[in-house]
PDB file of C-alpha atoms in Angstrom:
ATOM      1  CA  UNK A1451      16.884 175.791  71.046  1.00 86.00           C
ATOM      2  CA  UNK A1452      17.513 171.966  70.220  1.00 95.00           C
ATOM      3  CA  UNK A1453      21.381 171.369  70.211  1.00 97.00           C
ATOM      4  CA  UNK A1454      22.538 168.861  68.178  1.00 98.00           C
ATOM      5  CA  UNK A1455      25.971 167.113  68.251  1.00 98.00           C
ATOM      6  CA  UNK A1456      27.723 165.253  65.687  1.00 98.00           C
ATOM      7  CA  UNK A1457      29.295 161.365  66.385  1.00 98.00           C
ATOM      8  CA  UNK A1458      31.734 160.424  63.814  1.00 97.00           C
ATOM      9  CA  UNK A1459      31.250 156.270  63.646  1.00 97.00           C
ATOM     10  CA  UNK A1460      32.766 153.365  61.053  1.00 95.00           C
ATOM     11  CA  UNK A1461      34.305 154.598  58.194  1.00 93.00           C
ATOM     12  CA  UNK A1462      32.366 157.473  57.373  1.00 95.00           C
ATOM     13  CA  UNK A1463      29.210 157.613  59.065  1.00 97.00           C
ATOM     14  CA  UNK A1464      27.281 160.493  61.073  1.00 98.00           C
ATOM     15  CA  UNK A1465      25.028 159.745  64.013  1.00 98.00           C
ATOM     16  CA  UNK A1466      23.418 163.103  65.416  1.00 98.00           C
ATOM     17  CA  UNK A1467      22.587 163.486  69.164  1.00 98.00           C
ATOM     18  CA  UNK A1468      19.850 166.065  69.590  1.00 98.00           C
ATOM     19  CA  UNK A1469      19.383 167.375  72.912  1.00 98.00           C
ATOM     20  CA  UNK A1470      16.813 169.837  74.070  1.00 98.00           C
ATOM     21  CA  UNK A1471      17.783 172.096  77.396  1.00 96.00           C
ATOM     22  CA  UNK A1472      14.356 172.563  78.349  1.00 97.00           C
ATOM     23  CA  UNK A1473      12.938 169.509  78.895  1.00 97.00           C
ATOM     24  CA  UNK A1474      16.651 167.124  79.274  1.00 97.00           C
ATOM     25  CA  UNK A1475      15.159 164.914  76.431  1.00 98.00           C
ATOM     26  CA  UNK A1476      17.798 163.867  74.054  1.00 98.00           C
ATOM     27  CA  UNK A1477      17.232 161.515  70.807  1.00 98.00           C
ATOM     28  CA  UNK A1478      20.176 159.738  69.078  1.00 98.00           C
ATOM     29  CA  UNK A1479      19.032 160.024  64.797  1.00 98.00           C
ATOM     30  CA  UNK A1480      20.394 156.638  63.169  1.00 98.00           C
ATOM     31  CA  UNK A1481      22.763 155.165  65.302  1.00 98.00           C
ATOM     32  CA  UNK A1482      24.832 152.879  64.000  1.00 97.00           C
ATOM     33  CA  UNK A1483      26.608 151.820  66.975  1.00 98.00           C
ATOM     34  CA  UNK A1484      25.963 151.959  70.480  1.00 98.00           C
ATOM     35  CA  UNK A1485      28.859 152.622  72.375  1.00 98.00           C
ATOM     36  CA  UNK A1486      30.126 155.888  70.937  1.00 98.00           C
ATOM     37  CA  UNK A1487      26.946 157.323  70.991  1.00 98.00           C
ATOM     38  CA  UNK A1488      26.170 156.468  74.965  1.00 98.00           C
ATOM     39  CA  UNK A1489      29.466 157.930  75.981  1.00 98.00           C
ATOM     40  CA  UNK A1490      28.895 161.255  74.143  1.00 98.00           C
ATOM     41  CA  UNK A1491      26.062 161.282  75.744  1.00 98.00           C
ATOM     42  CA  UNK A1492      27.189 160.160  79.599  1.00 98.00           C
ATOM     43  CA  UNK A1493      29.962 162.988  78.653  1.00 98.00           C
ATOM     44  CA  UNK A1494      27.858 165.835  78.825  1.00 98.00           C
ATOM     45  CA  UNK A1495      25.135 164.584  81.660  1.00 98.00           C
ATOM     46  CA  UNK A1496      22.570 163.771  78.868  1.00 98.00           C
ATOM     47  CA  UNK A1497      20.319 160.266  78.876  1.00 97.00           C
ATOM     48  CA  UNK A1498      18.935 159.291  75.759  1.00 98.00           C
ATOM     49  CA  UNK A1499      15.040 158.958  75.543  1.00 98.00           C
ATOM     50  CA  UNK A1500      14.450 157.909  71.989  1.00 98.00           C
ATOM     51  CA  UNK A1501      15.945 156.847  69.163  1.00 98.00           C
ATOM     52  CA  UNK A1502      15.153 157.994  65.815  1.00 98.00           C
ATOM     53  CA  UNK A1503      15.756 155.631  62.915  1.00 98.00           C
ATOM     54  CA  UNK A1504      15.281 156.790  58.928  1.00 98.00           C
ATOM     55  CA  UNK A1505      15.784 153.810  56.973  1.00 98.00           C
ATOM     56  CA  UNK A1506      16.655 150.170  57.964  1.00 98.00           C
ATOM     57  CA  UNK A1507      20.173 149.402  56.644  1.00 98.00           C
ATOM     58  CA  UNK A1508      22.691 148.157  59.865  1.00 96.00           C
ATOM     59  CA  UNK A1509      25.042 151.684  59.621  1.00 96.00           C
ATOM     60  CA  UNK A1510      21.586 153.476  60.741  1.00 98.00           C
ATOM     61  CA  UNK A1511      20.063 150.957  62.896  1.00 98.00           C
ATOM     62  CA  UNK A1512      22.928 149.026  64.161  1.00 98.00           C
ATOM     63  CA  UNK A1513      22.939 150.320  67.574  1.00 98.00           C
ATOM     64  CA  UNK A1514      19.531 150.619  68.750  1.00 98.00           C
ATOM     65  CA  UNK A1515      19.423 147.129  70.515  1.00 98.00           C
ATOM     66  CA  UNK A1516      22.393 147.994  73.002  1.00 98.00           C
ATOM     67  CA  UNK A1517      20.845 151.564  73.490  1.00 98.00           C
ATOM     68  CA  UNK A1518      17.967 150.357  74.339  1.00 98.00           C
ATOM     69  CA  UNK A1519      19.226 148.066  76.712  1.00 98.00           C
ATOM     70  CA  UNK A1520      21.255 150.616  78.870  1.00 98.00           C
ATOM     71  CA  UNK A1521      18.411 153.345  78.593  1.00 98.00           C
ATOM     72  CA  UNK A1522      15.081 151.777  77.919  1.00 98.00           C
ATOM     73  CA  UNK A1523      14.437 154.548  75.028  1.00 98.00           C
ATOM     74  CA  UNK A1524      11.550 154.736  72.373  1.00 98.00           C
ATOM     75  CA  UNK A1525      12.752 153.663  69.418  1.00 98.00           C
ATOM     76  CA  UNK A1526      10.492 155.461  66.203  1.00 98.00           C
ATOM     77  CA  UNK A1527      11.187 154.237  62.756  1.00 98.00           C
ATOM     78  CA  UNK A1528       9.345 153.985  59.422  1.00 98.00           C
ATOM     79  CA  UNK A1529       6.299 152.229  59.090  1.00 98.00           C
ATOM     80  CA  UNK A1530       7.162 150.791  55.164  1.00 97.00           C
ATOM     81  CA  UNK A1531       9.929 149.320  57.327  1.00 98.00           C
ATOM     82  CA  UNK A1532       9.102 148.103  60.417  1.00 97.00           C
ATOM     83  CA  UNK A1533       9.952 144.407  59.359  1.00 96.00           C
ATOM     84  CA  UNK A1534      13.251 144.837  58.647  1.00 97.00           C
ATOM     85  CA  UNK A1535      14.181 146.837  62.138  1.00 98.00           C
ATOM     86  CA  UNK A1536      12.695 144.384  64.894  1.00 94.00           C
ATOM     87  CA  UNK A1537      13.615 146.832  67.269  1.00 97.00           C
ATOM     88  CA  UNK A1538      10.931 149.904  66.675  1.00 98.00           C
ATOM     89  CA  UNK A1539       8.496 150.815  69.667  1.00 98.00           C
ATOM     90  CA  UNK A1540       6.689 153.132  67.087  1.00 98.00           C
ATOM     91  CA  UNK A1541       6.150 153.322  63.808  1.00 98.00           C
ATOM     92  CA  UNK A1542       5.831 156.811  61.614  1.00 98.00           C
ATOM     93  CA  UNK A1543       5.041 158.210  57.979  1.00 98.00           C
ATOM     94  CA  UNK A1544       4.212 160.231  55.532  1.00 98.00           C
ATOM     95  CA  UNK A1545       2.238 163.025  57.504  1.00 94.00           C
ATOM     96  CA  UNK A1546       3.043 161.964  60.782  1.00 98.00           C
ATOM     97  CA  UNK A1547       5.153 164.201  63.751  1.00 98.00           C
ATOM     98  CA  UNK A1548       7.222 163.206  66.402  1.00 98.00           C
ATOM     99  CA  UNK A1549       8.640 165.287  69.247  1.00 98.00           C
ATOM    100  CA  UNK A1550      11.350 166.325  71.374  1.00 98.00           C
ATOM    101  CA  UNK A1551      10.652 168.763  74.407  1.00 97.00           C
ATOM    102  CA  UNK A1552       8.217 171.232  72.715  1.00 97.00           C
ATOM    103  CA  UNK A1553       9.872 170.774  69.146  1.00 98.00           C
ATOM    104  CA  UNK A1554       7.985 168.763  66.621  1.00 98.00           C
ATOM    105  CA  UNK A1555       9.200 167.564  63.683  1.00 98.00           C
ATOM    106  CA  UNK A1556       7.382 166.220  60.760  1.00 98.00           C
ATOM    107  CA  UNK A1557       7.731 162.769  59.222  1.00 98.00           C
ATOM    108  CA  UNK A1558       8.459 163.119  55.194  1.00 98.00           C
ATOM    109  CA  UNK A1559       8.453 159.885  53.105  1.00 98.00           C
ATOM    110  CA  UNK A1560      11.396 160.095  50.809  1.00 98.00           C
ATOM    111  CA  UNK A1561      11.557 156.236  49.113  1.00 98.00           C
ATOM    112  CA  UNK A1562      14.496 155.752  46.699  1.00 98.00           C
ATOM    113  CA  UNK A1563      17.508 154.802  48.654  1.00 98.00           C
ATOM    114  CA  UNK A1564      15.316 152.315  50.563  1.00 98.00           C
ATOM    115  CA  UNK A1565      11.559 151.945  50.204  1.00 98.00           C
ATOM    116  CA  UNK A1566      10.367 153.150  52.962  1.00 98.00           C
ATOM    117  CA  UNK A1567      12.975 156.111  53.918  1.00 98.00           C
ATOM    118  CA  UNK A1568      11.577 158.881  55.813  1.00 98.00           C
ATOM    119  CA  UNK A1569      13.152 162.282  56.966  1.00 98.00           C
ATOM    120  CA  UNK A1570      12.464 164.169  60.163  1.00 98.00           C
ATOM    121  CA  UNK A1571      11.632 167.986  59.114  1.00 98.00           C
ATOM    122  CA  UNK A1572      11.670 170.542  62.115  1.00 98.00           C
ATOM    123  CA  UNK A1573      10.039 173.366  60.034  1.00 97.00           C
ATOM    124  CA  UNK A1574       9.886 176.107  63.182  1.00 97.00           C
ATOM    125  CA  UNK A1575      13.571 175.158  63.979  1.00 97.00           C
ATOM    126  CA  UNK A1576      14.580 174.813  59.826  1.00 98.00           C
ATOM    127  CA  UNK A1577      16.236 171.233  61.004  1.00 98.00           C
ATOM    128  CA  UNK A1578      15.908 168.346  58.958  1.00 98.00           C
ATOM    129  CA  UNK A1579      17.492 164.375  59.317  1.00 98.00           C
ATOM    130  CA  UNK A1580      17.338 163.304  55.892  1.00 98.00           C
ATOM    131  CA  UNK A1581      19.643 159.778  56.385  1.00 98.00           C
ATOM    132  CA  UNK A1582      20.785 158.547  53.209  1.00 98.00           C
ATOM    133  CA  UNK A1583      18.287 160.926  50.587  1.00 98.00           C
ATOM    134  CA  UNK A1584      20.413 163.836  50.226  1.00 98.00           C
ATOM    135  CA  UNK A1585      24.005 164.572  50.827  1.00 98.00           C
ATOM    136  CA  UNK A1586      26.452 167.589  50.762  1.00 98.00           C
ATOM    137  CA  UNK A1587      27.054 167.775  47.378  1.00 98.00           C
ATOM    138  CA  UNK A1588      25.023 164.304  46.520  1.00 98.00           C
ATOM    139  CA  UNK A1589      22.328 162.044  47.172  1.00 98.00           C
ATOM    140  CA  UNK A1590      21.791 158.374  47.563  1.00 97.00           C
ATOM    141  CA  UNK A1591      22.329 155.549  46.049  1.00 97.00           C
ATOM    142  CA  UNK A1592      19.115 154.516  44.750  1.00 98.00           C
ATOM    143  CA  UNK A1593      19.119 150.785  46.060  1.00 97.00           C
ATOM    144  CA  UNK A1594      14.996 149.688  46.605  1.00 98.00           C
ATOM    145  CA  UNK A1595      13.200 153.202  44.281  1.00 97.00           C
ATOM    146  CA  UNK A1596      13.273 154.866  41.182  1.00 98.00           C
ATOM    147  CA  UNK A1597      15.110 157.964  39.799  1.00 98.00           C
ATOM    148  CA  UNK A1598      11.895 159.382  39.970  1.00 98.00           C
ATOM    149  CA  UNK A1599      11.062 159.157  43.111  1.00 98.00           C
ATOM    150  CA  UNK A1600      14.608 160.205  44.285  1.00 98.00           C
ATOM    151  CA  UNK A1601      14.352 163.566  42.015  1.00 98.00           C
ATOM    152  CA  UNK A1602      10.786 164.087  43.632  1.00 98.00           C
ATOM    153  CA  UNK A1603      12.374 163.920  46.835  1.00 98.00           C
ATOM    154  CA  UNK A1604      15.204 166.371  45.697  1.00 98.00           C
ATOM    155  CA  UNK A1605      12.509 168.961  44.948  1.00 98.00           C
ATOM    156  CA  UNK A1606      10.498 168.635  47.829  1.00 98.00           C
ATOM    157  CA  UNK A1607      13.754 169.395  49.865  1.00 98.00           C
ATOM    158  CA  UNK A1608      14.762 171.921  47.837  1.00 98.00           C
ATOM    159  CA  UNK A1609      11.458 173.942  48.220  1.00 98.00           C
ATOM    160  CA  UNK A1610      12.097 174.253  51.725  1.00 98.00           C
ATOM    161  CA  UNK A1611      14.030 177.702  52.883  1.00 98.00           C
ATOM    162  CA  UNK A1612      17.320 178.025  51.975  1.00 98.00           C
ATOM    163  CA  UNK A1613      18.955 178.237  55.434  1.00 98.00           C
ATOM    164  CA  UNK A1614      17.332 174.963  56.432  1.00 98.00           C
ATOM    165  CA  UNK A1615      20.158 173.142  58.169  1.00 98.00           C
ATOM    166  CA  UNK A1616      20.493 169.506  56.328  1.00 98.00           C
ATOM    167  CA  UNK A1617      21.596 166.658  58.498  1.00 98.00           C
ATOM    168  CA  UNK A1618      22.851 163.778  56.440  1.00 97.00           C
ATOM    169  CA  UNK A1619      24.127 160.280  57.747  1.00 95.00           C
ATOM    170  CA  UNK A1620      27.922 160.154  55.782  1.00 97.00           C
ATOM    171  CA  UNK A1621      30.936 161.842  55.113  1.00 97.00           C
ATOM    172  CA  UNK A1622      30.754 162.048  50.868  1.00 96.00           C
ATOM    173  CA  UNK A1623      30.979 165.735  51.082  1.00 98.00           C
ATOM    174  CA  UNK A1624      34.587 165.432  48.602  1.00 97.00           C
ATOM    175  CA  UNK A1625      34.119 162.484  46.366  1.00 97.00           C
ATOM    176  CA  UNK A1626      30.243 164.195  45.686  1.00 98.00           C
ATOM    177  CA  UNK A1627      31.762 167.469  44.565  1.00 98.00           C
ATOM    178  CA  UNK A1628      35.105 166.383  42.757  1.00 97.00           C
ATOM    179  CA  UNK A1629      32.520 163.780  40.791  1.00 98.00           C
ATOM    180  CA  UNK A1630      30.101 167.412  40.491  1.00 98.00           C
ATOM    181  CA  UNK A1631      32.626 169.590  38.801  1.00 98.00           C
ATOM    182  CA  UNK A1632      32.865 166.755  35.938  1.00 97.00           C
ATOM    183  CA  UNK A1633      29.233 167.490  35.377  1.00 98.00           C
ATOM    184  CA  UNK A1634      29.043 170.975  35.962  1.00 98.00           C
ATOM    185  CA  UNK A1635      32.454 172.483  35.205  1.00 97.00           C
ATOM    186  CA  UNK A1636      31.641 176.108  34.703  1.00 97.00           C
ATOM    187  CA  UNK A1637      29.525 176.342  38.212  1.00 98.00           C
ATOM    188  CA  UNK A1638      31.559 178.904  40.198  1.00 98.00           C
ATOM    189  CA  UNK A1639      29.899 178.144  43.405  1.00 98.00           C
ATOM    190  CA  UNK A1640      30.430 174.708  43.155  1.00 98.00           C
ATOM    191  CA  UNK A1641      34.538 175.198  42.368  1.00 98.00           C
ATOM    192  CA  UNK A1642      34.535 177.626  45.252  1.00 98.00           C
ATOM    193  CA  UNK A1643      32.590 174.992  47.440  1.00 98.00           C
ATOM    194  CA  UNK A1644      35.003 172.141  46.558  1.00 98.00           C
ATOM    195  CA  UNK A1645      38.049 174.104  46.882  1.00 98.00           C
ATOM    196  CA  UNK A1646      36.754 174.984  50.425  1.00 98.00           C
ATOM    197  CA  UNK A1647      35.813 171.643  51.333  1.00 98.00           C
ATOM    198  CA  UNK A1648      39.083 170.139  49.993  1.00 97.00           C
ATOM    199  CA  UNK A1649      40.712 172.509  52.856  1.00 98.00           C
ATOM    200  CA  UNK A1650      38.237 171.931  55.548  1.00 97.00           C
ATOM    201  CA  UNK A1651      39.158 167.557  54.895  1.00 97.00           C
ATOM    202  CA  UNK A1652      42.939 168.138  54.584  1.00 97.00           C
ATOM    203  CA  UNK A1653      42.328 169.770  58.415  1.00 97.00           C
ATOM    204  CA  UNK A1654      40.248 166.218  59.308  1.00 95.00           C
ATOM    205  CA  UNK A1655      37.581 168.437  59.784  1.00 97.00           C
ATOM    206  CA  UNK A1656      33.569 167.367  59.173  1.00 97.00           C
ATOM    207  CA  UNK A1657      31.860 169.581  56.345  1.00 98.00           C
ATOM    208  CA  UNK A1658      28.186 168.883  57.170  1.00 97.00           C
ATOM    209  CA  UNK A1659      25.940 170.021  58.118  1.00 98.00           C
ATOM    210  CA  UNK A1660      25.063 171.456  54.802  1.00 98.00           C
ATOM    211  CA  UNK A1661      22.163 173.631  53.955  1.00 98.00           C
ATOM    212  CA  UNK A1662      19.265 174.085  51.600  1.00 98.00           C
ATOM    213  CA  UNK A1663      20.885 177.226  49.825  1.00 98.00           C
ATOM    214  CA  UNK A1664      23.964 175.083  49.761  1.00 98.00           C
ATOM    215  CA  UNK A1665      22.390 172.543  47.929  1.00 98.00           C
ATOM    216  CA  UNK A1666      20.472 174.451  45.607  1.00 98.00           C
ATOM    217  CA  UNK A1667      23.634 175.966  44.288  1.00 98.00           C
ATOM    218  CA  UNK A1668      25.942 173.615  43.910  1.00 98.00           C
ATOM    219  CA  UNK A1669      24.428 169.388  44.259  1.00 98.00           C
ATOM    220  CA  UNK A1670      24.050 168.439  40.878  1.00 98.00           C
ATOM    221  CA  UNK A1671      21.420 165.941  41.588  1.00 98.00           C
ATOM    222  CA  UNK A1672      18.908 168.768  42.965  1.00 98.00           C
ATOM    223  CA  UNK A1673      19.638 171.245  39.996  1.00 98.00           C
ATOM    224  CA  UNK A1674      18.918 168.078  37.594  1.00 98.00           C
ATOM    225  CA  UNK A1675      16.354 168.940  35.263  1.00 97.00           C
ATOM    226  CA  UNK A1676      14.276 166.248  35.463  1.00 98.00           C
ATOM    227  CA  UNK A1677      14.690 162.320  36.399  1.00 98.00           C
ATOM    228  CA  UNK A1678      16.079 161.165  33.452  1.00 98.00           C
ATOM    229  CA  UNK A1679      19.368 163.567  33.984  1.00 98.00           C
ATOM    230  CA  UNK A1680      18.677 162.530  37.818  1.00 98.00           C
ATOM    231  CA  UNK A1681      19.320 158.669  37.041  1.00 98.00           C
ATOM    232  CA  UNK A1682      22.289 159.599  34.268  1.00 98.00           C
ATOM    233  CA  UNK A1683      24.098 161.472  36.683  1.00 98.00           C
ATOM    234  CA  UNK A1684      23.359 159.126  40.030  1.00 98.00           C
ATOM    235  CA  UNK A1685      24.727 155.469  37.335  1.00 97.00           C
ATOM    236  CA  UNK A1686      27.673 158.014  36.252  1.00 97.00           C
ATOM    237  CA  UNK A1687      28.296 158.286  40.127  1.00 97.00           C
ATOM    238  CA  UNK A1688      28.127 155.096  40.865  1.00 96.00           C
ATOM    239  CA  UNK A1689      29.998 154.022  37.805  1.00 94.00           C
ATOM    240  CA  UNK A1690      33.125 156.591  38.956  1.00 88.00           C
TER     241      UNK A1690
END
């Protein structure tokens, strides 16, 4: 079993710490800072061994340097983006795996947010690290691709079985769902999911991981029909 740990960092950001028993490997997915991230880690008698980066931008690469330094990891990022994170020991895409222990995970290209975003899909364990591509509730801005591409990558995660555990990079769970009901008013699951998560925030409490059957019911950006509704929802959203 791969344990993973969640590192609230900045404002609102995730970085996961995935550790596997069997072999002591750990990997630190998108870390935006160092320092919180090496102590979590020195806490429970766990050395980091690679580092795991999905896109480029500085909240999900931000720490690598000073990890490296203190732990001489691999650091494995995407190949469409290797220029823009000078720090990468490896390079990965589309079709591509990467390991921990005896897990492997398969390397998805999911462009939109950035150009050369990837995901990390653990298919045996139902684990993926999706960075900025989907969210509880929401998906990413879509900074460097196309509506298209993002509602492509929507579908290709939402094919995948339903108690797939999502890992996303960012705390949006509330504004995503309170902006949701506006579009889909009359979706019971999603009122039911927003009242919950409004309960689980008041506490100061994290709501993700989220999962595929999650998402399926109640993100309107996965139940859009097709890319057109996609982009009117995600320049409503960013509009709000």
């Amino acid at each position: 079993m791969l344990e993973v740990l969640r590192i609230p960092v900045l404002s609102d950001n995730y970085v996961w710490l995935m550790h596997d028993a069997a072999s002591g490997e750990t990997v630190a997915v998108d870390p935006a800072v160092a320092d919180p991230v090496l102590e979590a880690a020195a806490a429970r008698g766990w050395r980091i061994d690679q580092i795991w980066n999905t896109h480029w931008h500085g909240d999900h690469t931000g720490g690598n340097a000073a990890i490296k330094a203190a732990t001489d990891c691999i650091i494995t990022g995407p190949t469409a983006e290797a220029e823009r994170i000078g720090t990468l020991d490896r390079t990965v895409g589309e079709g591509d795996s990467v390991r921990i222990g005896d897990h492997v995970a398969q390397v998805m290209a999911v462009p939109a947010h950035t150009a050369g975003h990837i995901a990390y899909h653990f298919s045996d364990e139902r684990i993926a690290f999706v960075g900025d591509t989907l969210f509880a509730m929401g998906c990413g801005r879509l900074f460097e691709g196309t509506a298209a591409q993002m509602f492509a990558n929507l579908q290709r995660l939402a094919a995948l079985p339903e108690d797939t555990r999502i890992y996303c990079a960012h705390e949006y769970t509330l504004s995503n769902g309170r902006f949701a009901l506006t579009v889909e008013p009359d979706n019971a699951a999603l009122a039911a999911r927003v009242a919950a998560v409004e309960a689980v925030r008041a506490r100061g409490e994290a709501t993700v991981p989220t999962s595929i059957g999650e998402e399926r019911a109640t993100n309107i950006f996965m139940r859009a029909r097709d890319a057109e509704e996609l982009a009117e929802r995600r320049a409503a959203k960013d509009a709000a």
